[in-house]
């Protein structure tokens, strides 16, 4: 029995996938941990592996009419070192895992793993990123919030590969990222907030708030954001408590081994207020 | 020119550990080896009704209680832990049997098909429940002065209570052990601190004559107490399997199995009652120490002793009444961990003094200094402080270097500074050292000298320190001093590598022996000298009443910690640690600073990051994704210096050092957090989750 495929190019990979049910493996930093069985034992793979991390089609970063394309198999280190990537996204990635893990982990893997604690996700939600999915027959483009359908769930079909992630080629005036873990390095996020805003003449022109690890998926509300547009910074300060409260019902955290629901809720609301009061 | 013992040299073991040459037990190869996998209880307390085995293929074996040639109990202070479960189980993770065979995949498929039927029984999980039901393993008691009378007469009383959590060692190398018979001699190889503990346990369990058991320590990737008593259990497992199968057996734990079933630091609760004199000086102290020992008592009585003997901290309290109890719960057994009970009680006493000072509205450090022990003062067990107590000099240095008083004044809200004062008794508690009666041998062969000890290098630098002591005493190059292979068949029993005793006690013996060898150097080309430890004659200890000198001498220290707390997230950032120690004379400054930094990092972890909770007997943090220890991002620059205070019986004046940093730093951090928030901190670890509640609560 074939246990693994190592295609030469993307077309071949898609072809293999159309003929076989496979487990796609990119950097393997999620997969190998999830499927580990014990000391000196083979990991628990049911389907043949399809290696894609080496495919050059999936390793490009380029911009194209106000958009930046990031190949699904670009490793985190390469994103951090690329000039065209917005600084705040690099900062966020720089706080993930550790250098050795960032040298293996891909952005596509982070997306497809669809963990509520996935650290590239708040940014991708905040900037309305799009996912490009391909199968042997064609391509489709899916907005990020439709791509991720739940905890560890995506809309990927068995025969599809995520090939690209598209983000706007845009910088914001205000970029705030706060990420809390059990310790300061090498830990999974227990609460995170990304706040982005454009401000002119002391008024909000654009504002985005995305929260990680506090609900089954990233929390972002265009409704609440819209209410803040064109408000002056002073006005925002005055209603910051009110606004943070509007997020209350969207934030549905859990108690787990790493933190408590109570803490996650309270600190998320604190972080929102703090962001709004310091624009 | 006279060589300075403290001057740093390259660690003798660093090269092979960095370039990968070092062979840990999991790197060893044996011909015809069989691997062992442990089947463990999945319930916290139950009778075992039945064990249903699948068909076992040829070449595979089940090893359980019925295969134990000798006694089915692991030998330690209290030999109560069954090597393999008999009719009942008392904690999740308790070993029941081994599946042994040549192919790990097949072993796992056998494991998956084994069915165990339990009749579950009501279990006990917390110290609170245990106290209510009085499941006391050990109940110790001692007093000094007339505490009852003082409490009866005293008007103003203060009561306080402190609790601390579990701590997992997270040595980089998980537990690993192997056994084989060569003819009729049993060899056990593994990662361990105490080869003779392992040997003694095997004597009980294997029922073999003394000269038919050899225990060989393999390169050990960290231990911190976690490889003190625990390897005795795994050694019995592989030895029994080797006995049954007549094959070499290897058993290497992965991290989750290691966390599930290996010992941890005892969770504790400590209650204080304090009576004051008319100047608000502490006159009497009543201390009630409760430790969660887990399902079996094992080594816990020894831990409890050190905990209660440290209950008075560095203070001279005229009347003191101390009770200490180990409680049984249906949890994985607690055991040795750097500090051995002292971190719990030192945290308690330091925070107690801080809380009292805050209540009285006086400067905490000044208040503490009003009570300091001095030379010739009685210890809390009625022994005597014989060395000069250099705490005043240590404190002066630490507050100058940290700018303590200035920062105390100018710190803004959410910035805090704290100071801890502490001591650690050197070597074994009470009669311990006389009982062990450690023996060492120095062997001369032309210009090469081999030192033979059972003390192990486990990352702490023992090999460098002991070779350096011998080399400098004999005035020969360190390359000419060989550290004999730690094999119980080749070295005398110089005792276990625990209790910060190796440099002071074993190093002291080596120094004495090397001095004798030096005078006889030219006698012949080849000779050896052996020596046994003798406890200084002036020390007295009554083990029945816990009175006298609990330790021959103490090491001392003071730490200042600075913290900042983020008011939005309650995240704690430790900004600075200033540490000053009296460890007699450092044997190698850099190696010792490394020990201090590592010990401080572990202390900071226990105090702020390392959360391990048990829910119905099951650990919630069961892997390194969920159980976090500090990284270099969490640890500030640590400034560390030493005040010299040579001890006459220590080699070159050295006292104990290894545990001291872990004992000392937690209360400094806790005080700094208390200071930053203007709240009391009575529990470790102090997590952001807890701080949020404290900040909103009171
Ligand atoms: C020590 C350590 C620390 C970590 N720290 C963090 C952290 O701080 N923050 C964080 O968010 N994550 C962290 N992770 C998780 C992990 O590194 C990231 O999620 C990483 O981005 C996953 O990428 P990968 O290429 O390794 O994915 P893989 O493990 O290869 O794959 C993950 C999943 O995605 C699927 N997949 C991957 N690529 C594609 C594709 N192109 N098309 C379709 N399906 C695909 C796979 O089938 C699998 O189900 C950590 C992991 C480790 C081991």
Tab-separated table of C-alpha atoms and ligand atoms in Angstrom, chain A residues 24-31 33 52 72 96-97 101 105-106 108-110 112-113 117-119 156 161-162 179 186-188, ligand 1:
chain	number	residue	atom	x	y	z
A	24	UNK	CA	-2.568	16.691	3.292
A	25	UNK	CA	0.566	17.514	5.219
A	26	UNK	CA	2.326	20.865	4.939
A	27	UNK	CA	4.739	21.675	7.782
A	28	UNK	CA	3.194	18.972	9.914
A	29	UNK	CA	3.505	21.018	13.102
A	30	UNK	CA	-0.165	20.546	13.905
A	31	UNK	CA	-0.663	17.195	12.311
A	33	UNK	CA	1.282	16.538	17.318
A	52	UNK	CA	2.802	19.677	-0.420
A	72	UNK	CA	-0.516	28.406	1.393
A	96	UNK	CA	3.728	32.620	17.373
A	97	UNK	CA	5.470	29.445	18.480
A	101	UNK	CA	8.516	25.857	14.649
A	105	UNK	CA	4.806	25.889	10.086
A	106	UNK	CA	2.908	27.235	7.081
A	108	UNK	CA	-2.060	27.497	5.077
A	109	UNK	CA	-1.698	24.924	7.827
A	110	UNK	CA	-2.686	27.502	10.422
A	112	UNK	CA	-6.787	24.766	7.597
A	113	UNK	CA	-6.269	23.657	11.177
A	117	UNK	CA	-6.332	29.833	18.933
A	118	UNK	CA	-4.850	30.078	15.414
A	119	UNK	CA	-2.821	33.247	15.567
A	156	UNK	CA	-12.467	22.382	2.257
A	161	UNK	CA	-6.066	22.170	-1.656
A	162	UNK	CA	-5.851	25.639	-0.196
A	179	UNK	CA	-1.795	38.299	22.803
A	186	UNK	CA	6.079	29.371	23.070
A	187	UNK	CA	2.550	29.158	24.334
A	188	UNK	CA	-0.842	28.984	22.741
C	1	LIG	C1	5.699	23.943	19.428
C	1	LIG	C2	4.520	24.485	18.656
C	1	LIG	C3	4.086	25.771	18.905
C	1	LIG	C4	3.007	26.289	18.212
C	1	LIG	N1	2.619	27.565	18.477
C	1	LIG	C5	1.585	28.102	17.788
C	1	LIG	C6	1.179	29.438	18.035
C	1	LIG	O1	1.755	30.156	18.847
C	1	LIG	N2	0.106	29.916	17.352
C	1	LIG	C7	-0.563	29.150	16.445
C	1	LIG	O2	-1.509	29.649	15.856
C	1	LIG	N3	-0.188	27.887	16.191
C	1	LIG	C8	0.859	27.340	16.837
C	1	LIG	N4	1.246	26.042	16.592
C	1	LIG	C9	0.458	25.243	15.637
C	1	LIG	C10	1.011	25.177	14.229
C	1	LIG	O3	2.405	25.379	14.208
C	1	LIG	C11	0.366	26.174	13.291
C	1	LIG	O4	-1.019	26.029	13.287
C	1	LIG	C12	0.949	26.040	11.876
C	1	LIG	O5	0.659	27.193	11.137
C	1	LIG	C13	0.406	24.815	11.125
C	1	LIG	O6	1.026	24.747	9.869
C	1	LIG	P1	1.632	23.410	9.290
C	1	LIG	O7	2.124	23.720	7.946
C	1	LIG	O8	2.570	22.822	10.206
C	1	LIG	O9	0.273	22.525	9.220
C	1	LIG	P2	0.109	20.941	9.124
C	1	LIG	O10	0.288	20.338	10.472
C	1	LIG	O11	0.908	20.408	8.020
C	1	LIG	O12	-1.422	20.881	8.741
C	1	LIG	C14	-2.432	21.351	9.573
C	1	LIG	C15	-3.794	20.980	8.976
C	1	LIG	O13	-4.020	21.693	7.782
C	1	LIG	C16	-4.167	20.846	6.649
C	1	LIG	N5	-3.488	21.522	5.562
C	1	LIG	C17	-2.266	22.113	5.634
C	1	LIG	N6	-2.002	22.789	4.511
C	1	LIG	C18	-3.075	22.618	3.687
C	1	LIG	C19	-3.393	23.092	2.389
C	1	LIG	N7	-2.585	23.902	1.733
C	1	LIG	N8	-4.567	22.725	1.863
C	1	LIG	C20	-5.429	21.941	2.537
C	1	LIG	N9	-5.184	21.473	3.784
C	1	LIG	C21	-4.015	21.810	4.351
C	1	LIG	C22	-3.579	19.529	7.088
C	1	LIG	O14	-4.199	18.451	6.446
C	1	LIG	C23	-3.885	19.530	8.589
C	1	LIG	O15	-5.196	19.112	8.817
C	1	LIG	C24	2.328	25.498	17.259
C	1	LIG	C25	2.762	24.192	17.015
C	1	LIG	C26	3.843	23.687	17.709
C	1	LIG	C27	4.300	22.291	17.416
